[in-house]
Amino acid sequence: MQEIILERVNKIYQVENKSFYALCDVSLSIKKGEIVTVLGPSGSGKTTLLNVVSGLDRVSSGAIYYDEKNIVKFSDRHLTNHRRLKSGFIFQNYNLLEYLNVKENILIGSYVAQNKIDIADLINVVGLEKHQTKSVYQLSGGEQQRVSIARAVAKNPEVLFCDEPTGALDEEMGKNVLDKLVEINEKMGTTIILVTHNPGIAEIGDRVIKMNSGKIFSDEINKRKNPHDIEWA
C-alpha cells in the first residue's frame, strides 16, 4: 500500500425524515507507515471515519482509494476480502475467545493471512512470551489488549485500525499498550489509524486530525511523543 485517499466523503443517516451527517465532505490522505491519530469528542464522527476507511461501513457518497482502487465501488464480497487481506482491527473491548489460550487466540489472526509473520517473534514484541499458554481470564486488562493487538497484527495487515484501544485501561496499562503499537509501527512499517478522545494519546501520532460535527477542522503534522511521556487525560 502506498497511500489511502478520501475524496469528499459523506455518511448520511436518516432520522425522522431528516438527514444527519455523521461525516460531511471529508477529504484526507494517509501515507504508508504513518501513525495518524483522530481526536474528537463523542459524536464528532471519528469512529464513523474509522469504519468507512476500513471498509466496515459504506459511505453515502465520495471515494476512498487504496493504491488507486476505489473501495466504495467494491461489491460486498470484494470489500470483505479487502478487509481480510489489508486490515487489522483493535477495539476497546478485547473480543478474545476465552476457551483458547494466549497463543491460540493470536494464531487465529494468522489463519487468514497471505503473508504470514513469525508468531513467536510477534509474541515477543508484545511482551507475552511468558504468558502464551495462559487462559485469557488469567491476564490483566493490559495483557488482554496486547493479545488483541498481536491477533490483529498476526495476519500482517497493511493498516491497523484502533478504536479507543486504551479506553478500558488505567494509565500505566494504557501507556504500555500504546508503546507496543508504536513498536509494531516502527518494526513492521504498519500504518496505524487510531481514534481517541484523549488529547495526550493523540500526541503519539505523526499527524493529529481533529474532528467535530462530522468534519475535519484541523490536520497537523506532529512530533511524536513517547507514550510514557504523554499526559493522561
Short mmCIF file of C-alpha atoms in Angstrom, two decimals:
data_model
loop_
_atom_site.label_atom_id
_atom_site.label_comp_id
_atom_site.label_asym_id
_atom_site.label_seq_id
_atom_site.Cartn_x
_atom_site.Cartn_y
_atom_site.Cartn_z
CA MET A 1 0.00 0.00 0.00
CA GLN A 2 1.28 3.44 -0.92
CA GLU A 3 -1.46 5.78 0.28
CA ILE A 4 -5.09 5.96 1.37
CA ILE A 5 -7.01 8.87 -0.14
CA LEU A 6 -10.50 10.06 0.81
CA GLU A 7 -12.27 12.44 -1.56
CA ARG A 8 -15.36 14.35 -0.38
CA VAL A 9 -16.70 11.51 1.74
CA ASN A 10 -20.17 11.82 3.27
CA LYS A 11 -22.02 9.47 5.59
CA ILE A 12 -25.66 10.40 6.00
CA TYR A 13 -28.27 8.85 8.29
CA GLN A 14 -31.99 9.47 8.04
CA VAL A 15 -33.56 10.29 11.41
CA GLU A 16 -37.30 11.05 11.46
CA ASN A 17 -37.23 12.17 7.83
CA LYS A 18 -34.27 14.43 8.47
CA SER A 19 -30.73 13.96 7.16
CA PHE A 20 -27.97 13.69 9.76
CA TYR A 21 -24.38 13.99 8.53
CA ALA A 22 -22.06 11.72 10.52
CA LEU A 23 -19.35 12.68 8.01
CA CYS A 24 -19.58 15.85 5.94
CA ASP A 25 -17.39 16.38 2.86
CA VAL A 26 -14.29 14.76 4.39
CA SER A 27 -11.11 14.70 2.28
CA LEU A 28 -7.91 13.18 3.62
CA SER A 29 -4.74 11.32 2.61
CA ILE A 30 -2.76 8.89 4.75
CA LYS A 31 0.73 7.75 3.78
CA LYS A 32 2.10 4.26 4.23
CA GLY A 33 3.79 3.81 7.62
CA GLU A 34 2.19 6.82 9.29
CA ILE A 35 0.60 6.81 12.72
CA VAL A 36 -2.45 9.03 12.33
CA THR A 37 -4.45 9.87 15.44
CA VAL A 38 -8.01 11.15 15.12
CA LEU A 39 -9.14 13.25 18.06
CA GLY A 40 -12.62 14.39 18.93
CA PRO A 41 -15.46 14.20 21.46
CA SER A 42 -18.24 11.64 21.38
CA GLY A 43 -20.38 12.17 18.29
CA SER A 44 -17.66 14.01 16.37
CA GLY A 45 -17.55 11.42 13.58
CA LYS A 46 -14.18 9.88 14.40
CA THR A 47 -15.42 6.29 14.76
CA THR A 48 -17.58 6.67 11.65
CA LEU A 49 -14.46 7.83 9.80
CA LEU A 50 -12.56 4.76 11.03
CA ASN A 51 -15.38 2.47 9.95
CA VAL A 52 -15.68 3.79 6.40
CA VAL A 53 -11.93 3.97 5.80
CA SER A 54 -11.54 0.37 6.98
CA GLY A 55 -14.48 -0.86 4.91
CA LEU A 56 -16.57 -1.88 7.91
CA ASP A 57 -19.24 0.58 6.76
CA ARG A 58 -20.32 2.11 3.46
CA VAL A 59 -20.21 5.80 2.61
CA SER A 60 -23.23 7.72 1.28
CA SER A 61 -21.09 9.49 -1.32
CA GLY A 62 -17.46 10.18 -2.13
CA ALA A 63 -14.46 7.96 -2.85
CA ILE A 64 -11.88 6.04 -0.80
CA TYR A 65 -8.78 4.89 -2.66
CA TYR A 66 -6.28 2.22 -1.70
CA ASP A 67 -3.46 2.17 -4.27
CA GLU A 68 -5.75 3.94 -6.75
CA LYS A 69 -8.58 1.40 -6.28
CA ASN A 70 -11.83 2.93 -5.09
CA ILE A 71 -13.20 0.59 -2.40
CA VAL A 72 -16.54 2.44 -2.46
CA LYS A 73 -17.24 0.65 -5.75
CA PHE A 74 -16.34 -2.81 -4.40
CA SER A 75 -19.04 -5.47 -4.11
CA ASP A 76 -19.77 -6.73 -0.59
CA ARG A 77 -17.73 -9.86 -1.28
CA HIS A 78 -14.80 -7.87 -2.69
CA LEU A 79 -14.93 -5.47 0.28
CA THR A 80 -14.91 -8.36 2.76
CA ASN A 81 -11.86 -9.80 1.02
CA HIS A 82 -10.19 -6.38 1.10
CA ARG A 83 -10.69 -6.15 4.88
CA ARG A 84 -9.40 -9.69 5.34
CA LEU A 85 -6.20 -9.05 3.44
CA LYS A 86 -5.45 -5.39 4.19
CA SER A 87 -6.80 -4.53 7.64
CA GLY A 88 -6.36 -5.38 11.30
CA PHE A 89 -8.76 -4.17 13.98
CA ILE A 90 -8.28 -3.34 17.66
CA PHE A 91 -11.26 -2.24 19.72
CA GLN A 92 -11.85 -1.03 23.27
CA ASN A 93 -13.36 -4.42 24.10
CA TYR A 94 -10.77 -7.13 23.57
CA ASN A 95 -13.11 -9.67 21.89
CA LEU A 96 -10.89 -12.62 22.81
CA LEU A 97 -12.02 -16.25 22.84
CA GLU A 98 -11.99 -17.36 26.47
CA TYR A 99 -11.74 -21.08 25.70
CA LEU A 100 -8.41 -20.55 23.90
CA ASN A 101 -5.07 -19.67 25.48
CA VAL A 102 -2.99 -16.62 24.54
CA LYS A 103 -1.05 -18.24 21.70
CA GLU A 104 -4.17 -19.85 20.23
CA ASN A 105 -6.01 -16.51 20.23
CA ILE A 106 -3.10 -14.93 18.37
CA LEU A 107 -2.88 -17.80 15.87
CA ILE A 108 -6.49 -17.15 14.82
CA GLY A 109 -5.34 -13.92 13.22
CA SER A 110 -2.71 -15.69 11.13
CA TYR A 111 -5.16 -18.19 9.62
CA VAL A 112 -6.46 -15.61 7.13
CA ALA A 113 -3.02 -14.20 6.29
CA GLN A 114 -1.43 -14.26 2.86
CA ASN A 115 1.94 -13.05 4.08
CA LYS A 116 2.34 -14.76 7.43
CA ILE A 117 4.75 -13.47 10.04
CA ASP A 118 6.62 -15.36 12.73
CA ILE A 119 4.19 -15.76 15.62
CA ALA A 120 6.96 -16.40 18.15
CA ASP A 121 8.62 -13.10 17.24
CA LEU A 122 5.28 -11.29 17.44
CA ILE A 123 4.58 -12.71 20.90
CA ASN A 124 7.97 -11.38 22.00
CA VAL A 125 7.28 -7.94 20.51
CA VAL A 126 4.09 -7.56 22.56
CA GLY A 127 5.78 -8.95 25.68
CA LEU A 128 3.66 -12.08 26.12
CA GLU A 129 6.29 -14.79 25.83
CA LYS A 130 5.79 -15.79 29.50
CA HIS A 131 2.00 -15.84 29.16
CA GLN A 132 1.36 -17.67 25.87
CA THR A 133 -0.05 -20.82 27.48
CA LYS A 134 -2.25 -18.93 29.95
CA SER A 135 -6.01 -18.69 29.64
CA VAL A 136 -7.48 -15.28 28.89
CA TYR A 137 -9.07 -14.95 32.35
CA GLN A 138 -5.61 -15.22 33.95
CA LEU A 139 -4.46 -11.98 32.29
CA SER A 140 -4.74 -8.34 33.31
CA GLY A 141 -6.69 -5.91 31.13
CA GLY A 142 -3.49 -4.56 29.59
CA GLU A 143 -2.24 -8.06 28.82
CA GLN A 144 -5.55 -8.96 27.18
CA GLN A 145 -5.35 -5.88 24.99
CA ARG A 146 -1.82 -6.86 23.96
CA VAL A 147 -3.20 -10.26 22.92
CA SER A 148 -5.81 -8.40 20.87
CA ILE A 149 -3.06 -6.33 19.22
CA ALA A 150 -0.99 -9.42 18.44
CA ARG A 151 -4.02 -11.19 16.96
CA ALA A 152 -4.71 -8.21 14.69
CA VAL A 153 -1.07 -7.96 13.62
CA ALA A 154 -0.65 -11.74 13.11
CA LYS A 155 -2.10 -11.56 9.61
CA ASN A 156 0.43 -8.87 8.74
CA PRO A 157 -2.11 -6.17 7.77
CA GLU A 158 -1.10 -3.09 5.86
CA VAL A 159 -3.28 -0.91 8.10
CA LEU A 160 -4.14 -1.29 11.77
CA PHE A 161 -7.39 0.40 12.81
CA CYS A 162 -7.65 1.18 16.52
CA ASP A 163 -10.90 2.40 18.11
CA GLU A 164 -10.17 3.74 21.61
CA PRO A 165 -7.78 0.82 22.26
CA THR A 166 -6.91 2.02 25.78
CA GLY A 167 -10.43 3.11 26.78
CA ALA A 168 -10.87 0.30 29.29
CA LEU A 169 -7.36 0.57 30.76
CA ASP A 170 -5.73 2.60 33.52
CA GLU A 171 -2.86 4.96 32.74
CA GLU A 172 0.02 2.53 33.27
CA MET A 173 -1.55 -0.29 31.27
CA GLY A 174 -2.75 2.14 28.60
CA LYS A 175 0.71 3.57 28.06
CA ASN A 176 2.20 0.08 27.84
CA VAL A 177 -0.33 -0.84 25.14
CA LEU A 178 0.40 2.36 23.18
CA ASP A 179 4.11 1.62 23.46
CA LYS A 180 3.53 -1.76 21.79
CA LEU A 181 1.55 -0.14 18.98
CA VAL A 182 4.39 2.30 18.31
CA GLU A 183 6.91 -0.56 18.40
CA ILE A 184 4.89 -2.52 15.83
CA ASN A 185 4.73 0.55 13.59
CA GLU A 186 8.48 1.07 13.83
CA LYS A 187 9.49 -2.57 13.38
CA MET A 188 6.94 -3.62 10.77
CA GLY A 189 6.06 -0.40 9.00
CA THR A 190 2.36 -0.92 9.70
CA THR A 191 0.17 2.11 9.06
CA ILE A 192 -1.87 2.88 12.17
CA ILE A 193 -5.08 4.91 12.34
CA LEU A 194 -6.15 5.44 15.95
CA VAL A 195 -9.21 7.29 17.21
CA THR A 196 -9.35 8.71 20.71
CA HIS A 197 -10.99 11.40 22.82
CA ASN A 198 -7.77 11.78 24.87
CA PRO A 199 -5.55 14.70 23.71
CA GLY A 200 -2.50 13.10 25.33
CA ILE A 201 -2.86 9.88 23.37
CA ALA A 202 -3.17 11.86 20.14
CA GLU A 203 0.41 13.05 20.60
CA ILE A 204 1.90 9.63 19.80
CA GLY A 205 0.96 10.18 16.12
CA ASP A 206 2.87 11.59 13.16
CA ARG A 207 -0.29 13.55 12.43
CA VAL A 208 -3.18 14.66 14.62
CA ILE A 209 -6.56 15.07 12.96
CA LYS A 210 -9.22 16.88 14.97
CA MET A 211 -12.90 16.35 14.25
CA ASN A 212 -16.23 17.77 15.31
CA SER A 213 -19.74 17.58 13.86
CA GLY A 214 -18.61 15.14 11.18
CA LYS A 215 -15.93 17.47 9.80
CA ILE A 216 -12.15 17.69 9.96
CA PHE A 217 -11.27 21.13 11.26
CA SER A 218 -7.56 20.52 11.87
CA ASP A 219 -4.93 18.22 10.32
CA GLU A 220 -1.46 18.93 11.69
CA ILE A 221 1.98 17.34 11.48
CA ASN A 222 3.05 16.24 14.95
CA LYS A 223 6.40 15.44 16.53
CA ARG A 224 5.74 12.06 18.09
CA LYS A 225 5.88 11.73 21.85
CA ASN A 226 6.96 8.58 23.61
CA PRO A 227 3.75 7.02 25.02
CA HIS A 228 5.26 7.02 28.51
CA ASP A 229 5.79 10.80 28.32
CA ILE A 230 2.26 11.85 27.39
CA GLU A 231 -0.21 13.44 29.77
CA TRP A 232 -3.09 11.09 30.55
CA ALA A 233 -6.40 12.95 30.40
#
